[in-house]
PDB file of C-alpha atoms in Angstrom:
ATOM      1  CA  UNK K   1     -36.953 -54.650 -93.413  1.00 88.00           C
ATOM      2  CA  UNK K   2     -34.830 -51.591 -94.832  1.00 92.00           C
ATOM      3  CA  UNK K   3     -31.829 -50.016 -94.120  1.00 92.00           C
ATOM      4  CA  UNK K   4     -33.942 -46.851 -93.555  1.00 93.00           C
ATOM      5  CA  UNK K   5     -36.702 -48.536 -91.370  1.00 95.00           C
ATOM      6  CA  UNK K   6     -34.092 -50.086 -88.636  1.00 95.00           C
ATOM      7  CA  UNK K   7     -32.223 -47.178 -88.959  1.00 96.00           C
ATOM      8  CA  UNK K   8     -35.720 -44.703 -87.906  1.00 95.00           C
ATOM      9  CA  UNK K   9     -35.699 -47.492 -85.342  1.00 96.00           C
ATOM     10  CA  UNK K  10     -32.875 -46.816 -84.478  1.00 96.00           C
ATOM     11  CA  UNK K  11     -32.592 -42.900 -83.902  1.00 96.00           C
ATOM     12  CA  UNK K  12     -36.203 -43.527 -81.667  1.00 96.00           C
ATOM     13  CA  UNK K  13     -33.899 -45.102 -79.146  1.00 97.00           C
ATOM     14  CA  UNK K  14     -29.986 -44.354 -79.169  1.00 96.00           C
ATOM     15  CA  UNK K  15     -28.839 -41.144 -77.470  1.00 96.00           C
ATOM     16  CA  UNK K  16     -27.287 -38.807 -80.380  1.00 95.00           C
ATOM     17  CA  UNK K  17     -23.792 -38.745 -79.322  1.00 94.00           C
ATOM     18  CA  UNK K  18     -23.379 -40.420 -83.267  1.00 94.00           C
ATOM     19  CA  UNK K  19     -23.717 -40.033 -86.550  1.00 94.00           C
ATOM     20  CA  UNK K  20     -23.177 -43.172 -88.263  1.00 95.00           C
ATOM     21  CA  UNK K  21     -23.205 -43.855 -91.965  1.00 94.00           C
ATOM     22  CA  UNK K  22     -26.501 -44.799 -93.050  1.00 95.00           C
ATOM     23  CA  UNK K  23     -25.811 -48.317 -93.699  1.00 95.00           C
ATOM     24  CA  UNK K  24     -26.783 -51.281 -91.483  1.00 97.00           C
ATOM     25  CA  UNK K  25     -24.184 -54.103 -90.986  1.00 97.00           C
ATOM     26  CA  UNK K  26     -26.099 -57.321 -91.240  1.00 97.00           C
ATOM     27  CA  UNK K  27     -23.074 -59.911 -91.578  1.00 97.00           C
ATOM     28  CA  UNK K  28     -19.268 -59.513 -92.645  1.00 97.00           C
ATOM     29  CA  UNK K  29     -16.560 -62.164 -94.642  1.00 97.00           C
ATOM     30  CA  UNK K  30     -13.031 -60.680 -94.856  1.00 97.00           C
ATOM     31  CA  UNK K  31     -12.658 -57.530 -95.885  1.00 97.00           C
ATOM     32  CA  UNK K  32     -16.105 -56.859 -96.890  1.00 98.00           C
ATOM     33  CA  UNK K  33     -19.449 -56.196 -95.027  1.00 97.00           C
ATOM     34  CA  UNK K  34     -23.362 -56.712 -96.059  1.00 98.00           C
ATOM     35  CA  UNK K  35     -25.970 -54.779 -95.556  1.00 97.00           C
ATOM     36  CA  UNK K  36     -29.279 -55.247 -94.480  1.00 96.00           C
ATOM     37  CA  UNK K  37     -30.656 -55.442 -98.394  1.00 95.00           C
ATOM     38  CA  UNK K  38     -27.939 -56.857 -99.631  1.00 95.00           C
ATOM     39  CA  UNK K  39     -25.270 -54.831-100.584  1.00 96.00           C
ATOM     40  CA  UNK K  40     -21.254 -55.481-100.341  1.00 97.00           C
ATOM     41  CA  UNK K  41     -18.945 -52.960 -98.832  1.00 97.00           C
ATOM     42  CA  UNK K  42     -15.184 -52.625 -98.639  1.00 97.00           C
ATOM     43  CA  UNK K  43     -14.317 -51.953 -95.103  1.00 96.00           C
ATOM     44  CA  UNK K  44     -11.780 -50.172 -94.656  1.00 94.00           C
ATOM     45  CA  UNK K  45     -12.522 -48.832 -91.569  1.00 92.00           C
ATOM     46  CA  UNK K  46     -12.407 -52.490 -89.652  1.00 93.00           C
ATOM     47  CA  UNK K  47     -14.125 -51.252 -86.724  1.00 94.00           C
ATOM     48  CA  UNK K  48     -11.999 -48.317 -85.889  1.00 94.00           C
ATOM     49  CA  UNK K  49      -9.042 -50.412 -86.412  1.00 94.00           C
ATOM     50  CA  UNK K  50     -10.062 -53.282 -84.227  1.00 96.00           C
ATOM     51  CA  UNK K  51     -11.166 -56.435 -86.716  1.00 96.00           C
ATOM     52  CA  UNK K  52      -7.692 -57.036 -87.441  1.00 95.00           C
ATOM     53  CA  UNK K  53      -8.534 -60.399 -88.967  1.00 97.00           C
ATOM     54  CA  UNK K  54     -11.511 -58.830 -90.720  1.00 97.00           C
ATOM     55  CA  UNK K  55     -14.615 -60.396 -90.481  1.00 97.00           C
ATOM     56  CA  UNK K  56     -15.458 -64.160 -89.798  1.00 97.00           C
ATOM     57  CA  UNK K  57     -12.250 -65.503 -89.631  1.00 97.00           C
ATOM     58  CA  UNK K  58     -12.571 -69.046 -89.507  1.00 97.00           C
ATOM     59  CA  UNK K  59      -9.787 -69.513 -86.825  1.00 98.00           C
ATOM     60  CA  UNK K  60     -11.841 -66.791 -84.413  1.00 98.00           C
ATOM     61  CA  UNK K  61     -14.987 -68.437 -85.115  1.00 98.00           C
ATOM     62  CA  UNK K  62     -14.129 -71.863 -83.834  1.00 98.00           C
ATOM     63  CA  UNK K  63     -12.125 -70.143 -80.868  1.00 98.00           C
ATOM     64  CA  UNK K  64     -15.738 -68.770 -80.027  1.00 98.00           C
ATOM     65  CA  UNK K  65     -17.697 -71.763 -80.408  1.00 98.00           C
ATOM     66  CA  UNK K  66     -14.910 -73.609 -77.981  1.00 98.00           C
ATOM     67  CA  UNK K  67     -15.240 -71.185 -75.487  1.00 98.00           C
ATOM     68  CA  UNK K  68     -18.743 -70.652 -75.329  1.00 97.00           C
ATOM     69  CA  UNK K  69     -19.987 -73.845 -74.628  1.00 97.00           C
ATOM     70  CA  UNK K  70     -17.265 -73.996 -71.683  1.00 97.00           C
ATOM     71  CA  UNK K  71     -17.790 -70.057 -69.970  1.00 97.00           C
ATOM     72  CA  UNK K  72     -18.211 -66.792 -71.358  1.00 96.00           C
ATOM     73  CA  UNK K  73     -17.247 -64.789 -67.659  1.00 97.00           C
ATOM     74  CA  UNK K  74     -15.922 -65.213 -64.298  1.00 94.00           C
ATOM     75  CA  UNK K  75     -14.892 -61.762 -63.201  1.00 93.00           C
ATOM     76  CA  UNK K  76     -11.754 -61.245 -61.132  1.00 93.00           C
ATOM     77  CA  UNK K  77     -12.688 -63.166 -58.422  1.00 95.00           C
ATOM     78  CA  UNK K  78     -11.070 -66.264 -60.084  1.00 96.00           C
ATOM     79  CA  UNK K  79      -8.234 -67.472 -62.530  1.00 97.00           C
ATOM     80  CA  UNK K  80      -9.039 -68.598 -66.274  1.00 97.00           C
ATOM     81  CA  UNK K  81      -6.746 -70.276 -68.527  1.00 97.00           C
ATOM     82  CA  UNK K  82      -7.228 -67.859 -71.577  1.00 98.00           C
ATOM     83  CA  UNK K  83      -6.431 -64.846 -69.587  1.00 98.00           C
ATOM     84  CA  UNK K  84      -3.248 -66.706 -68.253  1.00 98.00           C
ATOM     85  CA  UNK K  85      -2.280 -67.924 -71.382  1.00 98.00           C
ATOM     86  CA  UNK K  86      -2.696 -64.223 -73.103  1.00 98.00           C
ATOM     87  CA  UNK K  87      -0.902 -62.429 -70.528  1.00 98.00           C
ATOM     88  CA  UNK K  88       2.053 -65.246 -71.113  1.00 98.00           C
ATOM     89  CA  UNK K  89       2.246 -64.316 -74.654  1.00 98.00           C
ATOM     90  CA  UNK K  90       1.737 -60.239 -74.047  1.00 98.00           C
ATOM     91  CA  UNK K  91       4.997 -60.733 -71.517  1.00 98.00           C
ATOM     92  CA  UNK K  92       6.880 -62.664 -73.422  1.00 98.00           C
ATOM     93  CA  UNK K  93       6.735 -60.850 -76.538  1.00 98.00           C
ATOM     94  CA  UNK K  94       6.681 -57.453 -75.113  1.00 98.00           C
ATOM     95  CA  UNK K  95       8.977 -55.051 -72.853  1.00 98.00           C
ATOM     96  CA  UNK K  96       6.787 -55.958 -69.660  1.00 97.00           C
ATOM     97  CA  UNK K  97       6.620 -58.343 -67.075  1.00 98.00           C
ATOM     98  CA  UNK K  98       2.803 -58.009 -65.712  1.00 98.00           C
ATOM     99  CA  UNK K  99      -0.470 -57.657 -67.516  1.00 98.00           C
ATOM    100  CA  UNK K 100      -3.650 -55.824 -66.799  1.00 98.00           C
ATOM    101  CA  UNK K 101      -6.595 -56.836 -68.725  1.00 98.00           C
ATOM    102  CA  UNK K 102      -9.603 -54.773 -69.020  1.00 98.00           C
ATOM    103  CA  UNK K 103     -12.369 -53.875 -71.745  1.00 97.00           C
ATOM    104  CA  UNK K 104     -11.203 -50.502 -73.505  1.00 97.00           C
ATOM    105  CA  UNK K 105      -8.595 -48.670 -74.491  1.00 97.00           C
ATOM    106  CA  UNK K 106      -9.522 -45.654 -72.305  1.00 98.00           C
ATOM    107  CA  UNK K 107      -9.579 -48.382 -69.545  1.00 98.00           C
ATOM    108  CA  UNK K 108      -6.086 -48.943 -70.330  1.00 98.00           C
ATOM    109  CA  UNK K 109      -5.035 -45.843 -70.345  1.00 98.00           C
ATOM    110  CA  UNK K 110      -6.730 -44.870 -67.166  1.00 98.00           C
ATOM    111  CA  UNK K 111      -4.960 -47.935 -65.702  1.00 98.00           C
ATOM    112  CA  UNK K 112      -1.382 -46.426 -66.774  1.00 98.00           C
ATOM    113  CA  UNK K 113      -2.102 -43.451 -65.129  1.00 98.00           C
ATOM    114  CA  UNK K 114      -3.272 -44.599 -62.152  1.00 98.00           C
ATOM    115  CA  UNK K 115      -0.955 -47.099 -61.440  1.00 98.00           C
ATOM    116  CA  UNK K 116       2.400 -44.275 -62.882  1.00 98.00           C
ATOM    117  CA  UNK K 117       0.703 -42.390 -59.709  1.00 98.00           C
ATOM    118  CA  UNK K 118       0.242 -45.209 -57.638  1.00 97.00           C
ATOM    119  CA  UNK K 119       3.904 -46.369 -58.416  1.00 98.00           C
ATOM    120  CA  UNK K 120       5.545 -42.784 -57.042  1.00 98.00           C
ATOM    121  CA  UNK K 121       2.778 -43.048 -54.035  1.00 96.00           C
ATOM    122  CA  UNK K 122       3.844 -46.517 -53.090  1.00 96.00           C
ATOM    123  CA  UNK K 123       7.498 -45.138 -53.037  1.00 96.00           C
ATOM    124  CA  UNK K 124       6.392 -42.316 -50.799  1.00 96.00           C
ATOM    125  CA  UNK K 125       6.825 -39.686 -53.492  1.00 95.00           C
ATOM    126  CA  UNK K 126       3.301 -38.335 -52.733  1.00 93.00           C
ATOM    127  CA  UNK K 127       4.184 -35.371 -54.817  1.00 93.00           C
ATOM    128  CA  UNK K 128       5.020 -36.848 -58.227  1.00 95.00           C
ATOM    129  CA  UNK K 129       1.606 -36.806 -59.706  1.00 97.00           C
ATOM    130  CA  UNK K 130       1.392 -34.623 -62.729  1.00 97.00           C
ATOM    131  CA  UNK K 131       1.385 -36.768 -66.613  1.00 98.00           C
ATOM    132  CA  UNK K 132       2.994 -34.918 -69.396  1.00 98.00           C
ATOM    133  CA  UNK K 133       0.739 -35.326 -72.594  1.00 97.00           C
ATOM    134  CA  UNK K 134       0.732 -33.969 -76.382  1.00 96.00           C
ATOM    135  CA  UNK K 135      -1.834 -32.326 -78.464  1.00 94.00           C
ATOM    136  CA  UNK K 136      -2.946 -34.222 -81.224  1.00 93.00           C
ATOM    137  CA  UNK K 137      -3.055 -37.050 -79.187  1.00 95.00           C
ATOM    138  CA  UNK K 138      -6.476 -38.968 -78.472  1.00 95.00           C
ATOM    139  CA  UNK K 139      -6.417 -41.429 -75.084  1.00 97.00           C
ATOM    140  CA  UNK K 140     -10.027 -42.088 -74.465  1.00 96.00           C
ATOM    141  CA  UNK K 141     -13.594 -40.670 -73.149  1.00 95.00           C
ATOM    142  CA  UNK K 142     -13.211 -41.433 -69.547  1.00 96.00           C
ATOM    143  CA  UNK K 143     -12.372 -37.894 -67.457  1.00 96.00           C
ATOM    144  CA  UNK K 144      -8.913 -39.480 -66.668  1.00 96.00           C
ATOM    145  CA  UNK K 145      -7.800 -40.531 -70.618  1.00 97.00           C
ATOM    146  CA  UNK K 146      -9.938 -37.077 -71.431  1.00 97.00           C
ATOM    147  CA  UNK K 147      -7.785 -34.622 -69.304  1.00 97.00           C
ATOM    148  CA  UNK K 148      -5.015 -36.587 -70.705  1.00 96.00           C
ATOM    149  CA  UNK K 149      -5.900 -36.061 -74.152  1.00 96.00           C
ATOM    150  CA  UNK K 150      -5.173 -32.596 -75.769  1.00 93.00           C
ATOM    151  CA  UNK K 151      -7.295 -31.885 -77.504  1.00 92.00           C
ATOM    152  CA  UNK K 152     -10.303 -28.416 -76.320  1.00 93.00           C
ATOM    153  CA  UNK K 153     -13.018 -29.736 -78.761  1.00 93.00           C
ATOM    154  CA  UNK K 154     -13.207 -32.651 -76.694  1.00 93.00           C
ATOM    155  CA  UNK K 155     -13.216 -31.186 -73.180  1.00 95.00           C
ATOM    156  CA  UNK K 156     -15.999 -28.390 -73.783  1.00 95.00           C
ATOM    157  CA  UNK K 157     -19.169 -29.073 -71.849  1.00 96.00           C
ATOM    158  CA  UNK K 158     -17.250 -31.511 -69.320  1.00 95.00           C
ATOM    159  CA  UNK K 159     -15.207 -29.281 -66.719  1.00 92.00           C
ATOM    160  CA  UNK K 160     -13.865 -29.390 -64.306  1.00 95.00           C
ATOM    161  CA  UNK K 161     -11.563 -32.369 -65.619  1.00 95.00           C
ATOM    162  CA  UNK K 162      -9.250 -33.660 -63.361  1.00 95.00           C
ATOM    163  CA  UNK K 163      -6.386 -31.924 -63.063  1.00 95.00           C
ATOM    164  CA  UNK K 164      -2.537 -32.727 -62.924  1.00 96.00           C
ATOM    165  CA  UNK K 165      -1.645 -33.243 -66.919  1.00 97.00           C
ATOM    166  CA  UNK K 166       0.486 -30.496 -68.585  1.00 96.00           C
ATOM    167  CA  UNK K 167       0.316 -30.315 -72.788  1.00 97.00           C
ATOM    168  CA  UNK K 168       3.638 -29.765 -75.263  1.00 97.00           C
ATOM    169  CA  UNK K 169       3.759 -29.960 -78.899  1.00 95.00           C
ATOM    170  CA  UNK K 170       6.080 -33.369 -80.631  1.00 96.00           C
ATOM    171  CA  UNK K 171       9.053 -32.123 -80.441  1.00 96.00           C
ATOM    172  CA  UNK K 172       9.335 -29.465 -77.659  1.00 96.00           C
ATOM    173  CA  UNK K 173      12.482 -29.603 -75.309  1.00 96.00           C
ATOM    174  CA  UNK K 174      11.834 -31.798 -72.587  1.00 95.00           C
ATOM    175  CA  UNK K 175      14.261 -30.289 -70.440  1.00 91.00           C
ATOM    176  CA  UNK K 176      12.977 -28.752 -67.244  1.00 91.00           C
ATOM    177  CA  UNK K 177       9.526 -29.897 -68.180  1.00 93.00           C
ATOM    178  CA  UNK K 178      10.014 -33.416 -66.939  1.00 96.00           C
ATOM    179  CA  UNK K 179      10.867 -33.035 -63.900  1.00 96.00           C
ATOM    180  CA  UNK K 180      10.847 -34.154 -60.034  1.00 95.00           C
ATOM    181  CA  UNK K 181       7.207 -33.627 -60.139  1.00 96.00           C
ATOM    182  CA  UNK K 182       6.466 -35.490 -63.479  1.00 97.00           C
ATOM    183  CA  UNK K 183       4.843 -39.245 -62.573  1.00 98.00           C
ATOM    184  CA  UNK K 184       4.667 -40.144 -66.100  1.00 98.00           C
ATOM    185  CA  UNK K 185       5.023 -39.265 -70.217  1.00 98.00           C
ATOM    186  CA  UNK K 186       2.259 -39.893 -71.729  1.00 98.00           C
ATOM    187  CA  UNK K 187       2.978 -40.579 -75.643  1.00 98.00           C
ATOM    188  CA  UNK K 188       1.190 -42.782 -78.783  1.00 97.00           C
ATOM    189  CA  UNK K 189       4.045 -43.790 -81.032  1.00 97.00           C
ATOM    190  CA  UNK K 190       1.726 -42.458 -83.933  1.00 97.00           C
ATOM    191  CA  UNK K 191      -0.435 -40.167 -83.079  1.00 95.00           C
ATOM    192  CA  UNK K 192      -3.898 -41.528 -85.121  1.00 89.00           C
ATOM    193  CA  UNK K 193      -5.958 -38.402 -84.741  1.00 84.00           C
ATOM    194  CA  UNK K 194      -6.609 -36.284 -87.706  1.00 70.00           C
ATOM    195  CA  UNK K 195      -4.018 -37.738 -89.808  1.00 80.00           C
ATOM    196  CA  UNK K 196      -1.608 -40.595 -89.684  1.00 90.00           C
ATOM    197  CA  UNK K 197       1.412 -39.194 -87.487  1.00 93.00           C
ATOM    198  CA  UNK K 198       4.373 -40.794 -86.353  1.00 95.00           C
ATOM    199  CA  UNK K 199       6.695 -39.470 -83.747  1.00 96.00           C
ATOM    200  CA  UNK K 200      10.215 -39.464 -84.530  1.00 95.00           C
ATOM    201  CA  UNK K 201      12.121 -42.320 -83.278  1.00 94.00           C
ATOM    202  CA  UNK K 202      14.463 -39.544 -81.787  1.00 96.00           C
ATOM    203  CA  UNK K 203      12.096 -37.927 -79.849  1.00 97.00           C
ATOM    204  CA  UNK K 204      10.742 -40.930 -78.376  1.00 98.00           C
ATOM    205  CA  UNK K 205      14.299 -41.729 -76.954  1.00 97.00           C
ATOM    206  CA  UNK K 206      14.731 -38.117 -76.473  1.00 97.00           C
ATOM    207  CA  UNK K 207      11.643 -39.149 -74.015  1.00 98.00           C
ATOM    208  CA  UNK K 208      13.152 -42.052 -72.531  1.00 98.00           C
ATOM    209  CA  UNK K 209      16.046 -39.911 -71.372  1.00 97.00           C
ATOM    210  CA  UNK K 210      14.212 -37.636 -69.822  1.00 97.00           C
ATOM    211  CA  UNK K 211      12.034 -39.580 -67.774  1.00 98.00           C
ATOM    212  CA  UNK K 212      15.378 -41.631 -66.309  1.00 97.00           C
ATOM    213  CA  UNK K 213      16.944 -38.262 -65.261  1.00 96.00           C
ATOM    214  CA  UNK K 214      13.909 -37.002 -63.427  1.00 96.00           C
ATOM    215  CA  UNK K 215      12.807 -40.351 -61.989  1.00 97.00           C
ATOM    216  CA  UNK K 216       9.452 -40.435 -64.039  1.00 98.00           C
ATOM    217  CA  UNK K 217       7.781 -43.263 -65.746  1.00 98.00           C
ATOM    218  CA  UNK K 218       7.174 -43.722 -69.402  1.00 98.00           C
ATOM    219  CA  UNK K 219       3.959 -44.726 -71.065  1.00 98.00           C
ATOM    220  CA  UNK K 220       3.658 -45.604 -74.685  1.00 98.00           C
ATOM    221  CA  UNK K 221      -0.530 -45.451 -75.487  1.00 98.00           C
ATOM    222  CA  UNK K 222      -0.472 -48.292 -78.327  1.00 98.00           C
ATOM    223  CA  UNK K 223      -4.278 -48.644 -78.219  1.00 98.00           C
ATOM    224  CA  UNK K 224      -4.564 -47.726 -82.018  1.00 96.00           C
ATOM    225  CA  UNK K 225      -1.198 -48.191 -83.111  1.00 96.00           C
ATOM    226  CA  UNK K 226      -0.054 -51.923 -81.627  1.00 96.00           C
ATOM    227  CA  UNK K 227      -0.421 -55.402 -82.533  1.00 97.00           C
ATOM    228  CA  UNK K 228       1.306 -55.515 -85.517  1.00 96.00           C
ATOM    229  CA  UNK K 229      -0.574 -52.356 -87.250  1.00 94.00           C
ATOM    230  CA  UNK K 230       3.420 -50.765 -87.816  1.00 94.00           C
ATOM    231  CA  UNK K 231       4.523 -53.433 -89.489  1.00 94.00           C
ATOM    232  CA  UNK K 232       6.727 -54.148 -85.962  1.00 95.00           C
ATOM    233  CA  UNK K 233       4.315 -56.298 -83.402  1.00 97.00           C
ATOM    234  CA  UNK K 234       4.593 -53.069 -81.206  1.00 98.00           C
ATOM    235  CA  UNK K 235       5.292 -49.516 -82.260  1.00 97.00           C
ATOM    236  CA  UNK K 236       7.620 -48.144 -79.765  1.00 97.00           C
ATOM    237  CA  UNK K 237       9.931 -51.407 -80.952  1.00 97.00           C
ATOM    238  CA  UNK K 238      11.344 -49.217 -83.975  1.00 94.00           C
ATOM    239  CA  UNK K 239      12.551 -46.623 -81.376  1.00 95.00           C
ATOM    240  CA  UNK K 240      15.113 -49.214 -79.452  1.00 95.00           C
ATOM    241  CA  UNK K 241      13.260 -47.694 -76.396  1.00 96.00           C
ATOM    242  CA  UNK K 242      11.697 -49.732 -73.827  1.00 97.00           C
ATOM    243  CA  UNK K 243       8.618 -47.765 -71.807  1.00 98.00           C
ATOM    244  CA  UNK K 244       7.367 -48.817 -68.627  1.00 98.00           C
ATOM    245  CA  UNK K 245       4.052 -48.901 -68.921  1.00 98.00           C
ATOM    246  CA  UNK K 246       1.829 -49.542 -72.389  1.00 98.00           C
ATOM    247  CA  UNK K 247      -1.766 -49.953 -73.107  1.00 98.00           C
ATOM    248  CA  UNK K 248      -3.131 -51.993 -75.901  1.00 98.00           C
ATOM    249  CA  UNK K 249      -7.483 -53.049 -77.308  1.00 98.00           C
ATOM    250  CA  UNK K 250      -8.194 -52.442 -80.553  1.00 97.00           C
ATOM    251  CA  UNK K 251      -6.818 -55.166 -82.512  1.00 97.00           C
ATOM    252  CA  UNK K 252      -6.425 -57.112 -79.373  1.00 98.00           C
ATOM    253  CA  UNK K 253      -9.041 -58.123 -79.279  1.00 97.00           C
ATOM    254  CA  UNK K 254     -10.089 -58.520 -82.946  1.00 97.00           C
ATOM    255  CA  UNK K 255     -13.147 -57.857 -82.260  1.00 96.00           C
ATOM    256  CA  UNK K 256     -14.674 -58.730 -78.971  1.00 97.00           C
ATOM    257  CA  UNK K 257     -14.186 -56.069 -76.081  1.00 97.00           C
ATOM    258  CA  UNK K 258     -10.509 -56.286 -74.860  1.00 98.00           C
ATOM    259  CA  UNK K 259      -7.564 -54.073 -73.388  1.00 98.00           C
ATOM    260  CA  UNK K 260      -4.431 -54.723 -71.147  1.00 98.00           C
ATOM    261  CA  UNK K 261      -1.777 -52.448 -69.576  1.00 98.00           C
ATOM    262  CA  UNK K 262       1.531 -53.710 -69.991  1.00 98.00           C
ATOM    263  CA  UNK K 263       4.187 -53.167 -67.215  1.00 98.00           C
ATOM    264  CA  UNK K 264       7.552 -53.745 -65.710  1.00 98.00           C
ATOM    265  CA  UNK K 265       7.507 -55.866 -62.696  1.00 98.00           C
ATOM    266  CA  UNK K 266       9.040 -52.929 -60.047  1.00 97.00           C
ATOM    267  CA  UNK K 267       6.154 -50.811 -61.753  1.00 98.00           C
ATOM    268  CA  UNK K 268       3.401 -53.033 -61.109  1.00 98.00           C
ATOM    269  CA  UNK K 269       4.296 -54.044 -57.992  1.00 97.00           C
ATOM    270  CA  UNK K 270       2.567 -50.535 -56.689  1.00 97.00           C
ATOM    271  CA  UNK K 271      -1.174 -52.016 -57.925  1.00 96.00           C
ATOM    272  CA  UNK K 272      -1.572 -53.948 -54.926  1.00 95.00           C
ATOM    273  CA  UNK K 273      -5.325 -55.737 -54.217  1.00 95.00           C
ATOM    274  CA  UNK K 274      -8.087 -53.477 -53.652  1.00 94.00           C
ATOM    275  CA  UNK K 275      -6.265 -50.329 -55.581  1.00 95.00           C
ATOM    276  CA  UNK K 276      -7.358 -50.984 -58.884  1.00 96.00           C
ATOM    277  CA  UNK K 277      -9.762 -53.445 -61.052  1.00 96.00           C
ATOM    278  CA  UNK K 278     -12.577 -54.230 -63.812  1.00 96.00           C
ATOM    279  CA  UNK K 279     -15.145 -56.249 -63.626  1.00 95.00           C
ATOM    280  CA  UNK K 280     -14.673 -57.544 -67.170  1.00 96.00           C
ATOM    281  CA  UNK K 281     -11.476 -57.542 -66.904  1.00 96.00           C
ATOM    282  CA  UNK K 282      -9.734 -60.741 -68.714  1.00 97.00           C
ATOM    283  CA  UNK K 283     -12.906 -62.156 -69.522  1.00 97.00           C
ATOM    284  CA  UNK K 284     -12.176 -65.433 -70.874  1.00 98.00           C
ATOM    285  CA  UNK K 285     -13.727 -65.802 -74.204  1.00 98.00           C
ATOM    286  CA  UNK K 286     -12.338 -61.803 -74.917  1.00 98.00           C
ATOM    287  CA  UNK K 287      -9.292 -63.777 -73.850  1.00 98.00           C
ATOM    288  CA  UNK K 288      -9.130 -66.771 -75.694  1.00 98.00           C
ATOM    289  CA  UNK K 289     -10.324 -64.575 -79.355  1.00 98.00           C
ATOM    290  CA  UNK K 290      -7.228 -62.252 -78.566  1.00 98.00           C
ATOM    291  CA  UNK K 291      -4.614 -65.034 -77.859  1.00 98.00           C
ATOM    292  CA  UNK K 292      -5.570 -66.870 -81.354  1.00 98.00           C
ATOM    293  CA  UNK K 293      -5.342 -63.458 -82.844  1.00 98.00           C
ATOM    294  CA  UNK K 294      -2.595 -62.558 -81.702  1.00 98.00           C
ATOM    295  CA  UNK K 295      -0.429 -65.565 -82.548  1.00 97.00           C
ATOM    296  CA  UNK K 296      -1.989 -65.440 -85.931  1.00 97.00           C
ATOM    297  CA  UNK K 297      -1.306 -61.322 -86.228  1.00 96.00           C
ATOM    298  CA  UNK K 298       2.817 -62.355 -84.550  1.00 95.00           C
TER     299      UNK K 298
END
């Protein structure tokens, strides 16, 4: 069949929130992708910077036959070894202390600001609730990770968002902004929408300062950014700064549906059961594909 007859397919049954390239991926090897009829691609897109590995890496491939045959889901209702075994690695070659896994990176970011509000709630700072963001910044479709992101072209046609999230430009003073009432910062390392942009080492400690005079928490969104795409295995690792909360996917996953919020043990602490979850939530064959990745990307 052609690209053009899957792809009428297709459009007969997708809602037309997209407007992909008209090519249809039928298999991948490295860096390059086939079509349907045949042709080669270079990808340089790798999935909207998840197939960190590219495609059919042989290492991935046999993690997925191993784990397939044993079981592809529990849900949080149980432990699995590849979900311990990540969250080992993600502590001990991170900042953090705790790990929690989900499916997305606007999962992860939702999680960070829950649990920054949850953390000032737990220590009976009920008031501490708004999260300082930037413009340019892109933290995921969910209403949470929307009002957090900056950005009017995305929040037109889905008011009223929630509310509680106040917008500055890289750069602006930080003084009397962050203050007694600020739960979190909210801040990618590079900013990955509409251009390539990093923030200044400076101003991410400039952050880090801030948030320990006023009490707030510091979040570093990594979901584009992380696992090794800086060069460093995390991004805010070039600052010297240590945040207390981080979410990762993307390349975490390498290609199977996978994010985690990274945080420091008094932080986490505040997620206590029943406050916050996923039902997909380190899945173990997500899991085990993102621990041989990420050994392989460290």
């Amino acid at each position: 069949m052609t690209a053009e007859a899957w792809i009428e397919r297709a459009r007969a049954v997708f809602t037309p929130n997209y407007k992909p390239a008209p090519v249809v991926v039928d298999r991948g090897e490295g860096a390059y992708v086939f079509d349907v009829e045949g042709r080669r691609y270079l990808d340089l897109v790798s999935g909207i910077a998840v197939s960190a590995l590219g495609h059919a890496h042989p290492v991935l491939v046999e993690v997925i036959r191993e784990q397939a045959v044993k079981v592809l889901h529990t849900s949080n209702l149980y432990w699995n070894q590849p979900s311990i075994r990540l969250a080992e690695r993600l502590v001990e070659r991170s900042f953090g202390d705790k790990v929690f896994f989900c499916s997305s990176g606007a999962e992860a970011n939702e999680a960070c600001i829950k649990l920054a509000r949850r953390y000032h709630f737990h220590r009976g700072d009920e008031a501490r609730t708004e999260v300082v963001s930037f413009r340019n910044s892109f933290h995921g479709r969910t209403l949470g990770a929307l009002a957090a992101t900056a950005q009017p072209k995305y929040h037109e046609g889905f008011a009223p968002l929630p509310g509680g999230f106040r917008y500055l430009d890289v750069g602006d003073p930080l003084d009397g902004v962050v203050h007694a009432g600020t739960a979190a910062v909210l801040i990618e390392p590079v900013q990955g929408e509409g251009g390539v942009r990093p923030v200044p080492d400076g101003y991410l400690r400039e952050i880090r300062a801030a948030c320990d005079r006023a009490g707030a928490l510091m979040i570093v969104d990594e979901v584009q950014c992380g696992v090794g795409r800086t060069g460093d295995l995390f991004a805010y690792e070039r600052s010297g700064v240590k945040p207390d909360l981080m979410a990762l996917a993307k390349g975490l996953g390498a290609g199977l549906p996978l994010g985690a919020m990274i945080a420091t043990e008094p932080v986490a602490e505040a997620l206590q059961p029943g406050t916050h979850g996923t039902t997909y939530g380190g899945n173990p064959l997500a899991c085990a594909v993102g621990l041989a990745a990420f050994d392989i990307i460290d």
